[in-house]
Amino acid sequence: MDDKIKLIDSIFDNVDIGKFVFVARDYKDRQTPHLFEILDGKQRLTAIMEFWEDRFSWNGLLFSQLHPLDQHHFTGYRLSKAELNKPKDLNVLYKFFLKLNTSGKPIDEKHLNKVKSLISEK
């Protein structure tokens, strides 16, 4: 629940919450040419949907109890997404998932502490 609350905090603070990655899958229906699988971002997407559906509160309020301007901010928050079209095999997906979740360099704890010390408590 703490992670869900932090995610909602980030949305209201206009902090980037990362990219959602979807995989297009073939589907044999003329009205629905593709189905999508969530490769990365399922927990974030689930938390967003649960808050929007009043399944948990943020700052003591359910989504439906928020001021209309706050509801508008939440529903208008821009999400980043990427879409993979019909990867040739599962290995491509596995490699992509690992790259998404293991690349980049974590921020050094000393640097984080320095930035935290710069925050003025008013």
PDB file of C-alpha atoms in Angstrom:
ATOM      1  CA  MET A   1       0.000   0.000   0.000  1.00  0.00           C
ATOM      2  CA  ASP A   2       2.899   2.377   0.707  1.00  0.00           C
ATOM      3  CA  ASP A   3       4.104   2.033  -2.882  1.00  0.00           C
ATOM      4  CA  LYS A   4       0.607   2.743  -4.211  1.00  0.00           C
ATOM      5  CA  ILE A   5       0.358   5.893  -2.096  1.00  0.00           C
ATOM      6  CA  LYS A   6       3.810   7.031  -3.263  1.00  0.00           C
ATOM      7  CA  LEU A   7       2.749   6.486  -6.868  1.00  0.00           C
ATOM      8  CA  ILE A   8      -0.369   8.634  -6.403  1.00  0.00           C
ATOM      9  CA  ASP A   9       1.794  11.259  -4.636  1.00  0.00           C
ATOM     10  CA  SER A  10       4.082  11.295  -7.668  1.00  0.00           C
ATOM     11  CA  ILE A  11       1.172  11.822 -10.028  1.00  0.00           C
ATOM     12  CA  PHE A  12      -0.114  14.774  -8.014  1.00  0.00           C
ATOM     13  CA  ASP A  13       3.435  16.165  -7.729  1.00  0.00           C
ATOM     14  CA  ASN A  14       3.929  15.809 -11.522  1.00  0.00           C
ATOM     15  CA  VAL A  15       6.833  13.419 -11.061  1.00  0.00           C
ATOM     16  CA  ASP A  16       7.548  11.005 -13.914  1.00  0.00           C
ATOM     17  CA  ILE A  17       6.377   7.506 -12.979  1.00  0.00           C
ATOM     18  CA  GLY A  18       8.221   5.671 -15.730  1.00  0.00           C
ATOM     19  CA  LYS A  19       7.224   4.183 -19.023  1.00  0.00           C
ATOM     20  CA  PHE A  20       4.596   1.500 -19.558  1.00  0.00           C
ATOM     21  CA  VAL A  21       5.568  -1.106 -22.131  1.00  0.00           C
ATOM     22  CA  PHE A  22       2.922  -3.022 -24.077  1.00  0.00           C
ATOM     23  CA  VAL A  23       3.304  -5.899 -26.522  1.00  0.00           C
ATOM     24  CA  ALA A  24       0.858  -6.081 -29.432  1.00  0.00           C
ATOM     25  CA  ARG A  25      -0.478  -9.584 -29.994  1.00  0.00           C
ATOM     26  CA  ASP A  26      -2.423 -10.791 -33.002  1.00  0.00           C
ATOM     27  CA  TYR A  27      -6.094 -11.436 -32.457  1.00  0.00           C
ATOM     28  CA  LYS A  28      -8.397 -12.886 -35.077  1.00  0.00           C
ATOM     29  CA  ASP A  29     -11.291 -10.455 -34.854  1.00  0.00           C
ATOM     30  CA  ARG A  30     -12.054  -7.661 -37.329  1.00  0.00           C
ATOM     31  CA  GLN A  31     -13.161  -5.214 -34.606  1.00  0.00           C
ATOM     32  CA  THR A  32     -10.123  -5.920 -32.414  1.00  0.00           C
ATOM     33  CA  PRO A  33      -7.031  -6.461 -34.555  1.00  0.00           C
ATOM     34  CA  HIS A  34      -4.655  -6.506 -31.558  1.00  0.00           C
ATOM     35  CA  LEU A  35      -4.668  -7.425 -27.925  1.00  0.00           C
ATOM     36  CA  PHE A  36      -1.968  -5.996 -25.699  1.00  0.00           C
ATOM     37  CA  GLU A  37       0.135  -7.660 -23.053  1.00  0.00           C
ATOM     38  CA  ILE A  38       1.726  -5.515 -20.356  1.00  0.00           C
ATOM     39  CA  LEU A  39       5.453  -6.179 -20.375  1.00  0.00           C
ATOM     40  CA  ASP A  40       6.405  -3.541 -17.828  1.00  0.00           C
ATOM     41  CA  GLY A  41       4.279  -1.372 -15.543  1.00  0.00           C
ATOM     42  CA  LYS A  42       1.531  -3.769 -14.459  1.00  0.00           C
ATOM     43  CA  GLN A  43       1.788  -2.876 -10.752  1.00  0.00           C
ATOM     44  CA  ARG A  44       1.738   0.853 -11.499  1.00  0.00           C
ATOM     45  CA  LEU A  45      -1.195   0.508 -13.884  1.00  0.00           C
ATOM     46  CA  THR A  46      -3.093  -1.631 -11.370  1.00  0.00           C
ATOM     47  CA  ALA A  47      -2.523   0.925  -8.601  1.00  0.00           C
ATOM     48  CA  ILE A  48      -3.737   3.771 -10.835  1.00  0.00           C
ATOM     49  CA  MET A  49      -6.881   1.841 -11.749  1.00  0.00           C
ATOM     50  CA  GLU A  50      -7.549   0.852  -8.126  1.00  0.00           C
ATOM     51  CA  PHE A  51      -7.331   4.463  -6.955  1.00  0.00           C
ATOM     52  CA  TRP A  52      -9.552   5.668  -9.801  1.00  0.00           C
ATOM     53  CA  GLU A  53     -12.090   2.945  -8.881  1.00  0.00           C
ATOM     54  CA  ASP A  54     -12.152   4.079  -5.187  1.00  0.00           C
ATOM     55  CA  ARG A  55     -10.471   0.900  -3.923  1.00  0.00           C
ATOM     56  CA  PHE A  56      -8.081   2.806  -1.661  1.00  0.00           C
ATOM     57  CA  SER A  57      -7.746   6.334  -0.360  1.00  0.00           C
ATOM     58  CA  TRP A  58      -4.998   8.894  -0.735  1.00  0.00           C
ATOM     59  CA  ASN A  59      -4.604  11.570   1.941  1.00  0.00           C
ATOM     60  CA  GLY A  60      -7.776  10.203   3.509  1.00  0.00           C
ATOM     61  CA  LEU A  61      -9.883  10.620   0.374  1.00  0.00           C
ATOM     62  CA  LEU A  62     -11.144   8.264  -2.276  1.00  0.00           C
ATOM     63  CA  PHE A  63     -10.832   9.432  -5.882  1.00  0.00           C
ATOM     64  CA  SER A  64     -14.575  10.229  -6.028  1.00  0.00           C
ATOM     65  CA  GLN A  65     -14.188  12.482  -2.963  1.00  0.00           C
ATOM     66  CA  LEU A  66     -11.440  14.621  -4.470  1.00  0.00           C
ATOM     67  CA  HIS A  67     -12.123  18.153  -5.608  1.00  0.00           C
ATOM     68  CA  PRO A  68     -13.019  18.170  -9.331  1.00  0.00           C
ATOM     69  CA  LEU A  69      -9.765  19.996 -10.148  1.00  0.00           C
ATOM     70  CA  ASP A  70      -7.771  17.234  -8.450  1.00  0.00           C
ATOM     71  CA  GLN A  71      -9.778  14.585 -10.289  1.00  0.00           C
ATOM     72  CA  HIS A  72      -9.024  16.412 -13.541  1.00  0.00           C
ATOM     73  CA  HIS A  73      -5.326  16.578 -12.693  1.00  0.00           C
ATOM     74  CA  PHE A  74      -5.261  12.833 -12.025  1.00  0.00           C
ATOM     75  CA  THR A  75      -7.182  11.817 -15.138  1.00  0.00           C
ATOM     76  CA  GLY A  76      -5.191  14.255 -17.281  1.00  0.00           C
ATOM     77  CA  TYR A  77      -1.782  13.088 -16.053  1.00  0.00           C
ATOM     78  CA  ARG A  78       0.311  12.069 -19.077  1.00  0.00           C
ATOM     79  CA  LEU A  79       1.611   8.520 -19.095  1.00  0.00           C
ATOM     80  CA  SER A  80       4.577   7.445 -21.201  1.00  0.00           C
ATOM     81  CA  LYS A  81       4.230   4.235 -23.151  1.00  0.00           C
ATOM     82  CA  ALA A  82       6.145   2.110 -25.583  1.00  0.00           C
ATOM     83  CA  GLU A  83       4.712  -0.583 -27.796  1.00  0.00           C
ATOM     84  CA  LEU A  84       6.433  -3.650 -29.185  1.00  0.00           C
ATOM     85  CA  ASN A  85       4.845  -5.075 -32.288  1.00  0.00           C
ATOM     86  CA  LYS A  86       4.674  -8.844 -32.498  1.00  0.00           C
ATOM     87  CA  PRO A  87       8.119  -9.899 -31.269  1.00  0.00           C
ATOM     88  CA  LYS A  88       9.436 -12.939 -33.106  1.00  0.00           C
ATOM     89  CA  ASP A  89       9.832 -15.054 -29.961  1.00  0.00           C
ATOM     90  CA  LEU A  90       9.736 -15.010 -26.163  1.00  0.00           C
ATOM     91  CA  ASN A  91      13.498 -14.536 -25.889  1.00  0.00           C
ATOM     92  CA  VAL A  92      13.116 -11.067 -27.404  1.00  0.00           C
ATOM     93  CA  LEU A  93      10.575 -10.201 -24.694  1.00  0.00           C
ATOM     94  CA  TYR A  94      12.690 -11.636 -21.901  1.00  0.00           C
ATOM     95  CA  LYS A  95      15.777  -9.731 -23.047  1.00  0.00           C
ATOM     96  CA  PHE A  96      13.796  -6.494 -23.410  1.00  0.00           C
ATOM     97  CA  PHE A  97      12.272  -6.911 -19.931  1.00  0.00           C
ATOM     98  CA  LEU A  98      15.688  -7.534 -18.375  1.00  0.00           C
ATOM     99  CA  LYS A  99      17.163  -4.522 -20.134  1.00  0.00           C
ATOM    100  CA  LEU A 100      14.321  -2.315 -18.887  1.00  0.00           C
ATOM    101  CA  ASN A 101      14.708  -3.483 -15.319  1.00  0.00           C
ATOM    102  CA  THR A 102      18.474  -3.791 -14.956  1.00  0.00           C
ATOM    103  CA  SER A 103      20.016  -1.054 -17.091  1.00  0.00           C
ATOM    104  CA  GLY A 104      20.991   2.321 -15.769  1.00  0.00           C
ATOM    105  CA  LYS A 105      23.109   3.122 -12.764  1.00  0.00           C
ATOM    106  CA  PRO A 106      21.491   3.415  -9.339  1.00  0.00           C
ATOM    107  CA  ILE A 107      22.025   6.733  -7.607  1.00  0.00           C
ATOM    108  CA  ASP A 108      24.719   6.642  -4.942  1.00  0.00           C
ATOM    109  CA  GLU A 109      23.373   6.787  -1.350  1.00  0.00           C
ATOM    110  CA  LYS A 110      25.785   9.649  -0.542  1.00  0.00           C
ATOM    111  CA  HIS A 111      24.341  11.702  -3.409  1.00  0.00           C
ATOM    112  CA  LEU A 112      20.771  10.948  -2.283  1.00  0.00           C
ATOM    113  CA  ASN A 113      21.575  12.035   1.263  1.00  0.00           C
ATOM    114  CA  LYS A 114      23.131  15.274   0.007  1.00  0.00           C
ATOM    115  CA  VAL A 115      19.999  16.116  -2.002  1.00  0.00           C
ATOM    116  CA  LYS A 116      17.788  15.220   0.980  1.00  0.00           C
ATOM    117  CA  SER A 117      19.822  17.604   3.161  1.00  0.00           C
ATOM    118  CA  LEU A 118      19.115  20.429   0.702  1.00  0.00           C
ATOM    119  CA  ILE A 119      15.361  20.153   1.246  1.00  0.00           C
ATOM    120  CA  SER A 120      14.291  22.895   3.616  1.00  0.00           C
ATOM    121  CA  GLU A 121      11.592  22.005   6.099  1.00  0.00           C
ATOM    122  CA  LYS A 122       9.213  24.952   6.442  1.00  0.00           C
TER     123      LYS A 122
END
